[in-house]
Amino acid sequence: MKRRIKIVDTTLRDGEQCPGIVFSPSDKIRLALYLDRIGIHEIEAGIYDTGTEGVNYLSEIMKQKKQAIVSVWSRLNAGDIEESARQKPDLIHVGTPVSYSQIYNKIGKNKKWIENTLMECIQVAKDYNIPLTVGLEDASRADVAFLISLIRMMKQQGVEVIRLADTVGVLFPRRARTLIQEIKQTGIQVEVHEHNDFGMAVANSMVMALAGADMVDGTLLGIGERAGNCNLYEFVHGANRKFELGLTSQDIRKAEDLLRNIMAGGVKDDTSD
């Protein structure tokens, strides 16, 4: 029997960071509902921001979707977590810098600040009774001992899933496999999030799934910041031979067609079977 791997689509969040890609609220609703229809396990619907025109699109997706988990992304900030939680998504991803480069140089903090702030964010999500996935940003360049210590701490607080993010796209398959094996020793569920800077996003995602990852992130057409993300069609096309994914590469092709139509400014609903 094939092992189940859950597919997380982040086209509406990471994909929109691709230069030249901007989704209107109606675009996001249209695409999310189609992804829900074809069997995507989780749809990362974006970053909730009260300052944008799309403040109501998330509630529309939540009202109309049938089966997918709908998540939003948040910074490591208790106030942002609370604002996201008030929108009542199924799940919140909190981006948590974990490499020393990001902790000390990018945000000017230290490890203790990361630990304390993460605990605050976890508590806010608990108060709203919304599950939290912790995204370990730049995990591919982080100290594994610190990662494991942080994971054990968050597990004690009830966190069940971490997102292992290759934020700057530097992993290669051998190291990707080893990293999963090291993290899985903690007993946490692992979601992998690969960037394609060296053309390895699909290969790394496949190797990490084979090494024990539970969830794989990707985007339609592989769009995303810089060189893009794991291409969902390519991953699903290869991984269906090894895993139970709950959808097919043909399903992804249809979603890609819809995305192309949206990017071309189309308004026709061409998602019918």
PDB file of C-alpha atoms in Angstrom, residues 148-239:
ATOM      1  CA  ILE A 148      15.693  20.004  17.135  1.00  0.00           C
ATOM      2  CA  SER A 149      15.691  21.935  20.413  1.00  0.00           C
ATOM      3  CA  LEU A 150      13.075  24.340  19.045  1.00  0.00           C
ATOM      4  CA  ILE A 151      10.939  21.495  17.681  1.00  0.00           C
ATOM      5  CA  ARG A 152      10.943  19.691  21.013  1.00  0.00           C
ATOM      6  CA  MET A 153       9.921  22.901  22.755  1.00  0.00           C
ATOM      7  CA  MET A 154       7.010  23.537  20.381  1.00  0.00           C
ATOM      8  CA  LYS A 155       5.897  19.899  20.518  1.00  0.00           C
ATOM      9  CA  GLN A 156       5.448  20.299  24.259  1.00  0.00           C
ATOM     10  CA  GLN A 157       3.081  23.162  23.452  1.00  0.00           C
ATOM     11  CA  GLY A 158       0.991  20.998  21.119  1.00  0.00           C
ATOM     12  CA  VAL A 159       2.428  21.899  17.695  1.00  0.00           C
ATOM     13  CA  GLU A 160       2.119  18.854  15.437  1.00  0.00           C
ATOM     14  CA  VAL A 161       3.582  20.027  12.104  1.00  0.00           C
ATOM     15  CA  ILE A 162       6.641  22.023  11.087  1.00  0.00           C
ATOM     16  CA  ARG A 163       7.344  23.413   7.636  1.00  0.00           C
ATOM     17  CA  LEU A 164      10.968  22.840   6.707  1.00  0.00           C
ATOM     18  CA  ALA A 165      11.735  25.728   4.357  1.00  0.00           C
ATOM     19  CA  ASP A 166      14.679  25.819   1.985  1.00  0.00           C
ATOM     20  CA  THR A 167      14.165  29.581   1.836  1.00  0.00           C
ATOM     21  CA  VAL A 168      17.121  30.469  -0.363  1.00  0.00           C
ATOM     22  CA  GLY A 169      17.050  27.262  -2.402  1.00  0.00           C
ATOM     23  CA  VAL A 170      20.465  25.858  -1.518  1.00  0.00           C
ATOM     24  CA  LEU A 171      19.646  22.226  -0.717  1.00  0.00           C
ATOM     25  CA  PHE A 172      20.805  19.343  -2.869  1.00  0.00           C
ATOM     26  CA  PRO A 173      19.239  15.862  -2.632  1.00  0.00           C
ATOM     27  CA  ARG A 174      21.835  14.186  -0.392  1.00  0.00           C
ATOM     28  CA  ARG A 175      21.626  16.900   2.267  1.00  0.00           C
ATOM     29  CA  ALA A 176      17.845  17.136   1.833  1.00  0.00           C
ATOM     30  CA  ARG A 177      17.488  13.441   2.680  1.00  0.00           C
ATOM     31  CA  THR A 178      19.773  13.684   5.717  1.00  0.00           C
ATOM     32  CA  LEU A 179      17.966  16.748   7.048  1.00  0.00           C
ATOM     33  CA  ILE A 180      14.603  14.987   6.934  1.00  0.00           C
ATOM     34  CA  GLN A 181      16.024  11.935   8.670  1.00  0.00           C
ATOM     35  CA  GLU A 182      17.457  14.103  11.434  1.00  0.00           C
ATOM     36  CA  ILE A 183      14.248  16.093  11.958  1.00  0.00           C
ATOM     37  CA  LYS A 184      11.953  13.053  11.830  1.00  0.00           C
ATOM     38  CA  GLN A 185      13.752  11.636  14.872  1.00  0.00           C
ATOM     39  CA  THR A 186      11.796  14.168  16.959  1.00  0.00           C
ATOM     40  CA  GLY A 187       8.487  12.548  15.959  1.00  0.00           C
ATOM     41  CA  ILE A 188       7.099  15.781  14.467  1.00  0.00           C
ATOM     42  CA  GLN A 189       5.197  15.784  11.176  1.00  0.00           C
ATOM     43  CA  VAL A 190       7.265  17.470   8.477  1.00  0.00           C
ATOM     44  CA  GLU A 191       6.093  19.609   5.573  1.00  0.00           C
ATOM     45  CA  VAL A 192       8.745  20.540   3.011  1.00  0.00           C
ATOM     46  CA  HIS A 193       8.925  23.825   1.137  1.00  0.00           C
ATOM     47  CA  GLU A 194      11.478  23.968  -1.665  1.00  0.00           C
ATOM     48  CA  HIS A 195      12.722  26.860  -3.793  1.00  0.00           C
ATOM     49  CA  ASN A 196      14.213  26.290  -7.229  1.00  0.00           C
ATOM     50  CA  ASP A 197      17.319  28.502  -7.294  1.00  0.00           C
ATOM     51  CA  PHE A 198      19.543  25.606  -8.401  1.00  0.00           C
ATOM     52  CA  GLY A 199      16.809  23.719 -10.265  1.00  0.00           C
ATOM     53  CA  MET A 200      16.498  21.172  -7.459  1.00  0.00           C
ATOM     54  CA  ALA A 201      13.059  21.969  -5.992  1.00  0.00           C
ATOM     55  CA  VAL A 202      11.249  18.959  -7.480  1.00  0.00           C
ATOM     56  CA  ALA A 203      14.164  16.564  -6.939  1.00  0.00           C
ATOM     57  CA  ASN A 204      14.637  17.686  -3.340  1.00  0.00           C
ATOM     58  CA  SER A 205      10.904  17.427  -2.637  1.00  0.00           C
ATOM     59  CA  MET A 206      10.856  13.887  -4.029  1.00  0.00           C
ATOM     60  CA  VAL A 207      13.878  12.799  -2.027  1.00  0.00           C
ATOM     61  CA  MET A 208      12.464  14.355   1.149  1.00  0.00           C
ATOM     62  CA  ALA A 209       9.138  12.596   0.627  1.00  0.00           C
ATOM     63  CA  LEU A 210      10.958   9.289   0.189  1.00  0.00           C
ATOM     64  CA  ALA A 211      12.945  10.029   3.365  1.00  0.00           C
ATOM     65  CA  GLY A 212       9.766  10.439   5.423  1.00  0.00           C
ATOM     66  CA  ALA A 213       8.303  13.914   4.865  1.00  0.00           C
ATOM     67  CA  ASP A 214       4.543  13.973   5.405  1.00  0.00           C
ATOM     68  CA  MET A 215       3.552  16.987   3.282  1.00  0.00           C
ATOM     69  CA  VAL A 216       4.990  18.666   0.189  1.00  0.00           C
ATOM     70  CA  ASP A 217       4.471  22.290  -0.831  1.00  0.00           C
ATOM     71  CA  GLY A 218       4.373  23.482  -4.402  1.00  0.00           C
ATOM     72  CA  THR A 219       2.885  25.970  -6.836  1.00  0.00           C
ATOM     73  CA  LEU A 220       1.119  25.759 -10.158  1.00  0.00           C
ATOM     74  CA  LEU A 221       3.613  26.216 -13.007  1.00  0.00           C
ATOM     75  CA  GLY A 222       6.338  26.374 -10.340  1.00  0.00           C
ATOM     76  CA  ILE A 223       5.836  30.143  -9.969  1.00  0.00           C
ATOM     77  CA  GLY A 224       7.264  31.965  -6.968  1.00  0.00           C
ATOM     78  CA  GLU A 225       9.907  34.402  -5.863  1.00  0.00           C
ATOM     79  CA  ARG A 226      13.280  34.356  -7.657  1.00  0.00           C
ATOM     80  CA  ALA A 227      13.512  31.059  -9.587  1.00  0.00           C
ATOM     81  CA  GLY A 228      10.201  29.791  -8.256  1.00  0.00           C
ATOM     82  CA  ASN A 229       8.988  26.883  -6.130  1.00  0.00           C
ATOM     83  CA  CYS A 230       8.478  23.149  -6.508  1.00  0.00           C
ATOM     84  CA  ASN A 231       6.403  22.647  -9.661  1.00  0.00           C
ATOM     85  CA  LEU A 232       3.277  20.791  -8.559  1.00  0.00           C
ATOM     86  CA  TYR A 233       2.651  19.091 -11.899  1.00  0.00           C
ATOM     87  CA  GLU A 234       6.196  17.730 -12.099  1.00  0.00           C
ATOM     88  CA  PHE A 235       6.141  16.538  -8.487  1.00  0.00           C
ATOM     89  CA  VAL A 236       2.712  14.902  -8.704  1.00  0.00           C
ATOM     90  CA  HIS A 237       3.516  13.319 -12.080  1.00  0.00           C
ATOM     91  CA  GLY A 238       6.544  11.563 -10.583  1.00  0.00           C
ATOM     92  CA  ALA A 239       5.337  10.997  -7.029  1.00  0.00           C
TER      93      ALA A 239
END
